[in-house]
Amino acid sequence: MTKNLWRRAASAMIVGAILTIGAAMPAVAQAARVTVNGTPITDLQVAQRQKLFALEGSSGGSKGATEQLIDEAIQISEAKRLGITVSNAQIDEALLQIARNMNVSQDRLINMLQQGGVGMDTLKDRLRAAIAWNAITEQVIMPQVQISELQLDEQAANKVQDYQTFDYILKEVIFVGSGSGGRAGQANSYRSKFAGCDTAVDLSLAFTDAAVIDVGRRHATQLPEAIAKELAGLNVGGITKPRVVETGVSMLAVCEKAQAEDLTFIKSDLRAEAGNDVLVDQSAAYMANLRKQAKIIYN
């Protein structure tokens, strides 16, 4: 699996903060409720995390907040052991991304936290642990993930349909512009006169706003299912029915067609799915082992 793909799979594991205004809870004294590898987790931290839960509309209560804080303390401890640091700039960027995802300004995000009685450090602490764990996942867990290529080959072969066993060289004929009704009429007229790729450009000159684009080589597994099925029923020199697309009305012309089973693109999707599943399982196992080794003292 490519590094970028792994990075996306790992990044998907970072917990997002989707906030809505909620009620504040009464303040509590700063007494250590739990100590994790020498790091205290206070009653105040637990209360603040519960408020953050309330803002997110999630449940968990005091126990859920405590357990999440324990996990985060362990993650930060492991990051330190591995020499991983999370900069303030990374935290700021994560906060900005949350605000963008919510379509609010960063000032508005801070104001929402304040109205819910949540200190900014509460969200920052969660983000610091999440970013640290993401780095641990990428540095330690990803390299351990193994996916059987033989199994992927077998799964991909079982997924290939008859219409997906062709390789094409295609041209796109597109009637550019809005007003799909009129464009579709021109496209159908073009299609009725179409006599093959060699004369595609010359034929387009007789129509308004028609363009012929070399798509090049495409395997059926690279194409949307409906198009792949239609192309499978065409011979060389055939052209698909008009389809409305964002830029106008489009048709695909078959310039070359050959029988060719290519599992590359199916395998790529299967690899991503399998990699995500394995990564989730191994990350959970890694975390469970860290918790088992951690010195957790409940007060």
mmCIF file of C-alpha atoms in Angstrom:
data_model
loop_
_atom_site.group_PDB
_atom_site.id
_atom_site.type_symbol
_atom_site.label_atom_id
_atom_site.label_comp_id
_atom_site.label_asym_id
_atom_site.label_seq_id
_atom_site.Cartn_x
_atom_site.Cartn_y
_atom_site.Cartn_z
ATOM 1 C CA MET A 1 0.000 0.000 0.000
ATOM 2 C CA THR A 2 1.347 3.408 -0.881
ATOM 3 C CA LYS A 3 2.444 5.739 1.878
ATOM 4 C CA ASN A 4 -0.223 8.281 0.949
ATOM 5 C CA LEU A 5 -2.890 5.587 1.146
ATOM 6 C CA TRP A 6 -1.588 4.469 4.517
ATOM 7 C CA ARG A 7 -1.475 8.095 5.619
ATOM 8 C CA ARG A 8 -5.129 8.529 4.673
ATOM 9 C CA ALA A 9 -6.032 5.281 6.449
ATOM 10 C CA ALA A 10 -4.191 6.409 9.587
ATOM 11 C CA SER A 11 -5.493 9.962 9.449
ATOM 12 C CA ALA A 12 -9.033 8.592 9.305
ATOM 13 C CA MET A 13 -8.458 7.250 12.828
ATOM 14 C CA ILE A 14 -8.026 10.728 14.381
ATOM 15 C CA VAL A 15 -11.098 11.627 16.456
ATOM 16 C CA GLY A 16 -12.881 14.712 15.076
ATOM 17 C CA ALA A 17 -14.550 17.333 17.235
ATOM 18 C CA ILE A 18 -18.000 18.287 15.931
ATOM 19 C CA LEU A 19 -19.369 20.788 18.403
ATOM 20 C CA THR A 20 -22.803 22.167 19.268
ATOM 21 C CA ILE A 21 -23.617 24.414 22.224
ATOM 22 C CA GLY A 22 -24.492 22.579 25.453
ATOM 23 C CA ALA A 23 -24.909 23.233 29.175
ATOM 24 C CA ALA A 24 -21.991 23.824 31.543
ATOM 25 C CA MET A 25 -21.308 21.679 34.610
ATOM 26 C CA PRO A 26 -20.272 22.934 38.025
ATOM 27 C CA ALA A 27 -16.552 23.344 38.673
ATOM 28 C CA VAL A 28 -14.751 20.747 40.784
ATOM 29 C CA ALA A 29 -11.541 20.769 42.791
ATOM 30 C CA GLN A 30 -8.290 19.636 41.206
ATOM 31 C CA ALA A 31 -7.771 16.280 42.887
ATOM 32 C CA ALA A 32 -5.944 13.456 41.119
ATOM 33 C CA ARG A 33 -8.468 10.775 40.191
ATOM 34 C CA VAL A 34 -6.020 8.508 38.343
ATOM 35 C CA THR A 35 -2.264 8.406 37.837
ATOM 36 C CA VAL A 36 -0.974 6.976 34.549
ATOM 37 C CA ASN A 37 2.743 6.220 34.342
ATOM 38 C CA GLY A 38 3.284 8.961 36.913
ATOM 39 C CA THR A 39 1.024 11.503 35.154
ATOM 40 C CA PRO A 40 -2.007 12.583 37.207
ATOM 41 C CA ILE A 41 -5.477 12.899 35.699
ATOM 42 C CA THR A 42 -7.472 15.318 37.818
ATOM 43 C CA ASP A 43 -11.154 15.600 38.635
ATOM 44 C CA LEU A 44 -11.126 18.902 36.766
ATOM 45 C CA GLN A 45 -9.802 17.244 33.591
ATOM 46 C CA VAL A 46 -12.511 14.585 33.818
ATOM 47 C CA ALA A 47 -15.213 17.211 34.335
ATOM 48 C CA GLN A 48 -13.906 19.248 31.395
ATOM 49 C CA ARG A 49 -13.857 16.190 29.153
ATOM 50 C CA GLN A 50 -17.460 15.439 30.112
ATOM 51 C CA LYS A 51 -18.395 18.968 29.064
ATOM 52 C CA LEU A 52 -16.658 18.397 25.742
ATOM 53 C CA PHE A 53 -18.681 15.192 25.359
ATOM 54 C CA ALA A 54 -21.844 17.211 25.993
ATOM 55 C CA LEU A 55 -20.873 19.779 23.356
ATOM 56 C CA GLU A 56 -20.351 16.983 20.848
ATOM 57 C CA GLY A 57 -23.671 15.402 21.724
ATOM 58 C CA SER A 58 -21.975 12.176 22.788
ATOM 59 C CA SER A 59 -22.378 10.174 25.983
ATOM 60 C CA GLY A 60 -19.855 8.419 28.154
ATOM 61 C CA GLY A 61 -20.182 10.103 31.493
ATOM 62 C CA SER A 62 -17.468 10.285 34.092
ATOM 63 C CA LYS A 63 -16.223 6.751 33.396
ATOM 64 C CA GLY A 64 -16.007 7.342 29.636
ATOM 65 C CA ALA A 65 -14.177 10.633 30.139
ATOM 66 C CA THR A 66 -11.733 9.024 32.578
ATOM 67 C CA GLU A 67 -10.984 6.088 30.291
ATOM 68 C CA GLN A 68 -10.434 8.390 27.314
ATOM 69 C CA LEU A 69 -8.017 10.514 29.324
ATOM 70 C CA ILE A 70 -6.167 7.369 30.443
ATOM 71 C CA ASP A 71 -5.799 6.261 26.828
ATOM 72 C CA GLU A 72 -4.519 9.685 25.832
ATOM 73 C CA ALA A 73 -2.005 9.756 28.698
ATOM 74 C CA ILE A 74 -0.708 6.366 27.538
ATOM 75 C CA GLN A 75 -0.497 7.572 23.939
ATOM 76 C CA ILE A 76 1.458 10.672 24.942
ATOM 77 C CA SER A 77 3.759 8.529 27.094
ATOM 78 C CA GLU A 78 4.421 6.162 24.183
ATOM 79 C CA ALA A 79 5.066 9.082 21.853
ATOM 80 C CA LYS A 80 7.678 10.445 24.253
ATOM 81 C CA ARG A 81 9.322 7.020 24.441
ATOM 82 C CA LEU A 82 9.565 6.965 20.648
ATOM 83 C CA GLY A 83 10.881 10.519 20.438
ATOM 84 C CA ILE A 84 7.701 11.824 18.819
ATOM 85 C CA THR A 85 6.741 15.406 19.621
ATOM 86 C CA VAL A 86 3.655 17.376 18.666
ATOM 87 C CA SER A 87 4.270 21.054 18.013
ATOM 88 C CA ASN A 88 1.955 23.919 18.910
ATOM 89 C CA ALA A 89 1.775 24.670 15.181
ATOM 90 C CA GLN A 90 0.298 21.207 14.554
ATOM 91 C CA ILE A 91 -2.301 21.808 17.264
ATOM 92 C CA ASP A 92 -3.192 25.200 15.790
ATOM 93 C CA GLU A 93 -3.552 23.686 12.319
ATOM 94 C CA ALA A 94 -5.834 20.952 13.686
ATOM 95 C CA LEU A 95 -7.997 23.557 15.428
ATOM 96 C CA LEU A 96 -8.226 25.560 12.233
ATOM 97 C CA GLN A 97 -9.257 22.438 10.311
ATOM 98 C CA ILE A 98 -12.016 21.714 12.836
ATOM 99 C CA ALA A 99 -13.319 25.273 12.406
ATOM 100 C CA ARG A 100 -13.241 24.882 8.618
ATOM 101 C CA ASN A 101 -15.096 21.577 8.781
ATOM 102 C CA MET A 102 -17.779 23.262 10.869
ATOM 103 C CA ASN A 103 -17.884 26.309 8.561
ATOM 104 C CA VAL A 104 -17.161 28.668 11.433
ATOM 105 C CA SER A 105 -14.260 30.963 12.251
ATOM 106 C CA GLN A 106 -11.666 29.912 14.799
ATOM 107 C CA ASP A 107 -12.879 32.706 17.087
ATOM 108 C CA ARG A 108 -16.406 31.318 16.820
ATOM 109 C CA LEU A 109 -15.122 27.838 17.693
ATOM 110 C CA ILE A 110 -13.411 29.213 20.807
ATOM 111 C CA ASN A 111 -16.585 31.091 21.736
ATOM 112 C CA MET A 112 -18.638 27.888 21.415
ATOM 113 C CA LEU A 113 -16.236 26.097 23.738
ATOM 114 C CA GLN A 114 -16.416 28.932 26.270
ATOM 115 C CA GLN A 115 -20.213 28.955 26.191
ATOM 116 C CA GLY A 116 -20.144 25.243 26.950
ATOM 117 C CA GLY A 117 -17.782 25.812 29.850
ATOM 118 C CA VAL A 118 -14.909 24.032 28.109
ATOM 119 C CA GLY A 119 -11.375 25.383 28.403
ATOM 120 C CA MET A 120 -9.356 25.561 25.206
ATOM 121 C CA ASP A 121 -6.692 23.320 26.730
ATOM 122 C CA THR A 122 -9.236 20.487 26.946
ATOM 123 C CA LEU A 123 -9.639 20.318 23.178
ATOM 124 C CA LYS A 124 -5.935 20.956 22.611
ATOM 125 C CA ASP A 125 -5.017 18.058 24.910
ATOM 126 C CA ARG A 126 -7.265 15.712 22.970
ATOM 127 C CA LEU A 127 -5.832 16.879 19.645
ATOM 128 C CA ARG A 128 -2.250 16.528 20.914
ATOM 129 C CA ALA A 129 -2.897 12.905 21.872
ATOM 130 C CA ALA A 130 -4.685 12.184 18.575
ATOM 131 C CA ILE A 131 -1.861 13.658 16.485
ATOM 132 C CA ALA A 132 0.725 11.784 18.555
ATOM 133 C CA TRP A 133 -1.157 8.507 18.085
ATOM 134 C CA ASN A 134 -1.394 9.160 14.367
ATOM 135 C CA ALA A 135 2.381 9.542 14.262
ATOM 136 C CA ILE A 136 2.843 6.343 16.276
ATOM 137 C CA THR A 137 0.524 4.516 13.890
ATOM 138 C CA GLU A 138 2.487 5.712 10.880
ATOM 139 C CA GLN A 139 5.926 5.077 12.383
ATOM 140 C CA VAL A 140 5.390 1.805 14.257
ATOM 141 C CA ILE A 141 2.152 0.064 13.306
ATOM 142 C CA MET A 142 1.922 0.630 9.539
ATOM 143 C CA PRO A 143 5.234 -1.106 8.721
ATOM 144 C CA GLN A 144 3.953 -4.216 10.526
ATOM 145 C CA VAL A 145 0.797 -4.480 8.435
ATOM 146 C CA GLN A 146 1.059 -7.350 5.982
ATOM 147 C CA ILE A 147 -1.485 -8.056 3.251
ATOM 148 C CA SER A 148 -1.423 -11.262 1.240
ATOM 149 C CA GLU A 149 -1.073 -10.454 -2.460
ATOM 150 C CA LEU A 150 -2.198 -13.992 -3.289
ATOM 151 C CA GLN A 151 -5.419 -13.468 -1.356
ATOM 152 C CA LEU A 152 -5.934 -10.119 -3.085
ATOM 153 C CA ASP A 153 -5.444 -11.787 -6.482
ATOM 154 C CA GLU A 154 -8.010 -14.448 -5.626
ATOM 155 C CA GLN A 155 -10.537 -11.922 -4.288
ATOM 156 C CA ALA A 156 -10.053 -9.626 -7.292
ATOM 157 C CA ALA A 157 -10.478 -12.507 -9.753
ATOM 158 C CA ASN A 158 -13.733 -13.470 -8.048
ATOM 159 C CA LYS A 159 -15.027 -9.900 -8.336
ATOM 160 C CA VAL A 160 -14.330 -9.458 -12.067
ATOM 161 C CA GLN A 161 -17.482 -9.526 -14.199
ATOM 162 C CA ASP A 162 -17.605 -10.403 -17.901
ATOM 163 C CA TYR A 163 -18.063 -6.755 -18.902
ATOM 164 C CA GLN A 164 -14.865 -5.860 -16.995
ATOM 165 C CA THR A 165 -12.545 -8.014 -19.117
ATOM 166 C CA PHE A 166 -11.880 -5.502 -21.920
ATOM 167 C CA ASP A 167 -9.198 -2.956 -22.628
ATOM 168 C CA TYR A 168 -10.125 0.078 -24.754
ATOM 169 C CA ILE A 169 -8.699 3.063 -26.550
ATOM 170 C CA LEU A 170 -11.416 5.695 -26.396
ATOM 171 C CA LYS A 171 -12.309 9.123 -27.673
ATOM 172 C CA GLU A 172 -14.846 11.362 -25.964
ATOM 173 C CA VAL A 173 -17.206 13.369 -28.103
ATOM 174 C CA ILE A 174 -18.701 16.166 -26.046
ATOM 175 C CA PHE A 175 -21.232 18.850 -26.855
ATOM 176 C CA VAL A 176 -20.213 21.650 -24.535
ATOM 177 C CA GLY A 177 -22.617 23.971 -22.727
ATOM 178 C CA SER A 178 -25.868 24.141 -20.796
ATOM 179 C CA GLY A 179 -29.281 23.198 -22.130
ATOM 180 C CA SER A 180 -28.888 19.436 -22.151
ATOM 181 C CA GLY A 181 -32.062 18.931 -24.196
ATOM 182 C CA GLY A 182 -30.708 20.706 -27.254
ATOM 183 C CA ARG A 183 -27.253 19.248 -26.757
ATOM 184 C CA ALA A 184 -28.681 15.744 -26.544
ATOM 185 C CA GLY A 185 -30.445 16.252 -29.861
ATOM 186 C CA GLN A 186 -27.165 17.274 -31.518
ATOM 187 C CA ALA A 187 -25.379 14.371 -29.852
ATOM 188 C CA ASN A 188 -27.926 11.871 -31.159
ATOM 189 C CA SER A 189 -27.617 13.370 -34.642
ATOM 190 C CA TYR A 190 -23.812 13.058 -34.427
ATOM 191 C CA ARG A 191 -24.148 9.469 -33.186
ATOM 192 C CA SER A 192 -26.373 8.483 -36.117
ATOM 193 C CA LYS A 193 -23.694 9.711 -38.548
ATOM 194 C CA PHE A 194 -20.674 8.389 -36.648
ATOM 195 C CA ALA A 195 -18.486 6.128 -38.796
ATOM 196 C CA GLY A 196 -15.474 5.498 -36.566
ATOM 197 C CA CYS A 197 -12.714 7.281 -34.701
ATOM 198 C CA ASP A 198 -10.744 8.229 -37.826
ATOM 199 C CA THR A 199 -13.458 10.631 -38.956
ATOM 200 C CA ALA A 200 -14.646 11.713 -35.508
ATOM 201 C CA VAL A 201 -13.014 15.148 -35.646
ATOM 202 C CA ASP A 202 -14.119 15.880 -39.216
ATOM 203 C CA LEU A 203 -17.699 14.968 -38.337
ATOM 204 C CA SER A 204 -17.643 17.240 -35.267
ATOM 205 C CA LEU A 205 -16.914 20.275 -37.474
ATOM 206 C CA ALA A 206 -20.458 20.091 -38.796
ATOM 207 C CA PHE A 207 -21.856 20.690 -35.292
ATOM 208 C CA THR A 208 -21.872 23.673 -32.941
ATOM 209 C CA ASP A 209 -19.736 23.486 -29.780
ATOM 210 C CA ALA A 210 -18.694 19.884 -30.411
ATOM 211 C CA ALA A 211 -15.262 18.703 -29.286
ATOM 212 C CA VAL A 212 -13.399 15.413 -29.685
ATOM 213 C CA ILE A 213 -11.002 14.482 -26.889
ATOM 214 C CA ASP A 214 -8.500 11.630 -26.888
ATOM 215 C CA VAL A 215 -9.230 9.699 -23.689
ATOM 216 C CA GLY A 216 -6.543 7.131 -24.429
ATOM 217 C CA ARG A 217 -6.262 3.634 -23.017
ATOM 218 C CA ARG A 218 -8.702 2.616 -20.303
ATOM 219 C CA HIS A 219 -9.440 -0.766 -18.815
ATOM 220 C CA ALA A 220 -13.069 -1.550 -18.057
ATOM 221 C CA THR A 221 -12.320 -1.704 -14.324
ATOM 222 C CA GLN A 222 -11.348 1.977 -14.464
ATOM 223 C CA LEU A 223 -14.758 2.981 -15.786
ATOM 224 C CA PRO A 224 -18.119 3.481 -14.054
ATOM 225 C CA GLU A 225 -20.160 0.286 -14.107
ATOM 226 C CA ALA A 226 -22.905 1.599 -16.432
ATOM 227 C CA ILE A 227 -20.385 2.828 -19.015
ATOM 228 C CA ALA A 228 -18.305 -0.353 -18.801
ATOM 229 C CA LYS A 229 -21.418 -2.442 -19.427
ATOM 230 C CA GLU A 230 -22.430 -0.352 -22.435
ATOM 231 C CA LEU A 231 -18.933 -0.398 -23.937
ATOM 232 C CA ALA A 232 -18.760 -4.178 -23.549
ATOM 233 C CA GLY A 233 -21.679 -4.445 -25.961
ATOM 234 C CA LEU A 234 -20.056 -2.240 -28.615
ATOM 235 C CA ASN A 235 -17.615 -3.174 -31.354
ATOM 236 C CA VAL A 236 -14.707 -1.066 -32.584
ATOM 237 C CA GLY A 237 -16.228 1.971 -34.289
ATOM 238 C CA GLY A 238 -19.202 2.033 -31.935
ATOM 239 C CA ILE A 239 -20.206 4.977 -29.772
ATOM 240 C CA THR A 240 -22.166 5.123 -26.520
ATOM 241 C CA LYS A 241 -25.499 6.822 -26.012
ATOM 242 C CA PRO A 242 -25.355 10.498 -24.973
ATOM 243 C CA ARG A 243 -24.939 11.168 -21.264
ATOM 244 C CA VAL A 244 -25.388 14.487 -19.498
ATOM 245 C CA VAL A 245 -22.196 15.477 -17.698
ATOM 246 C CA GLU A 246 -21.117 18.605 -15.842
ATOM 247 C CA THR A 247 -19.747 20.270 -18.971
ATOM 248 C CA GLY A 248 -22.473 19.260 -21.417
ATOM 249 C CA VAL A 249 -23.466 16.021 -23.170
ATOM 250 C CA SER A 250 -20.858 13.292 -23.625
ATOM 251 C CA MET A 251 -20.380 10.087 -25.652
ATOM 252 C CA LEU A 252 -17.496 7.621 -25.739
ATOM 253 C CA ALA A 253 -16.262 6.183 -29.030
ATOM 254 C CA VAL A 254 -14.488 2.810 -29.182
ATOM 255 C CA CYS A 255 -11.302 3.137 -31.255
ATOM 256 C CA GLU A 256 -9.719 -0.142 -30.140
ATOM 257 C CA LYS A 257 -11.009 -3.018 -28.014
ATOM 258 C CA ALA A 258 -9.217 -6.113 -26.760
ATOM 259 C CA GLN A 259 -9.868 -8.907 -24.281
ATOM 260 C CA ALA A 260 -7.661 -8.166 -21.290
ATOM 261 C CA GLU A 261 -8.253 -9.085 -17.652
ATOM 262 C CA ASP A 262 -6.548 -6.445 -15.513
ATOM 263 C CA LEU A 263 -6.950 -6.808 -11.755
ATOM 264 C CA THR A 264 -4.827 -3.756 -10.865
ATOM 265 C CA PHE A 265 -7.649 -1.372 -10.088
ATOM 266 C CA ILE A 266 -9.865 -3.898 -8.321
ATOM 267 C CA LYS A 267 -6.874 -4.996 -6.239
ATOM 268 C CA SER A 268 -6.142 -1.389 -5.333
ATOM 269 C CA ASP A 269 -9.609 -0.975 -3.826
ATOM 270 C CA LEU A 270 -9.402 -4.336 -2.075
ATOM 271 C CA ARG A 271 -5.950 -3.475 -0.723
ATOM 272 C CA ALA A 272 -7.260 -0.223 0.747
ATOM 273 C CA GLU A 273 -10.188 -2.025 2.410
ATOM 274 C CA ALA A 274 -8.023 -4.849 3.738
ATOM 275 C CA GLY A 275 -5.314 -2.439 4.862
ATOM 276 C CA ASN A 276 -7.788 -0.328 6.795
ATOM 277 C CA ASP A 277 -9.220 -3.383 8.539
ATOM 278 C CA VAL A 278 -5.794 -4.763 9.449
ATOM 279 C CA LEU A 279 -4.585 -1.339 10.561
ATOM 280 C CA VAL A 280 -7.572 -0.871 12.861
ATOM 281 C CA ASP A 281 -7.065 -4.340 14.375
ATOM 282 C CA GLN A 282 -3.318 -3.914 14.889
ATOM 283 C CA SER A 283 -3.736 -0.421 16.307
ATOM 284 C CA ALA A 284 -6.269 -1.740 18.811
ATOM 285 C CA ALA A 285 -3.920 -4.588 19.753
ATOM 286 C CA TYR A 286 -0.988 -2.176 20.151
ATOM 287 C CA MET A 287 -3.067 0.085 22.391
ATOM 288 C CA ALA A 288 -4.321 -2.854 24.459
ATOM 289 C CA ASN A 289 -0.745 -3.967 25.041
ATOM 290 C CA LEU A 290 0.272 -0.456 26.098
ATOM 291 C CA ARG A 291 -2.595 -0.343 28.577
ATOM 292 C CA LYS A 292 -1.563 -3.734 29.947
ATOM 293 C CA GLN A 293 1.991 -2.502 30.518
ATOM 294 C CA ALA A 294 1.013 0.915 31.870
ATOM 295 C CA LYS A 295 1.086 1.704 35.568
ATOM 296 C CA ILE A 296 -2.473 2.911 36.215
ATOM 297 C CA ILE A 297 -3.375 3.856 39.790
ATOM 298 C CA TYR A 298 -6.990 4.762 40.596
ATOM 299 C CA ASN A 299 -7.303 7.024 43.643
#
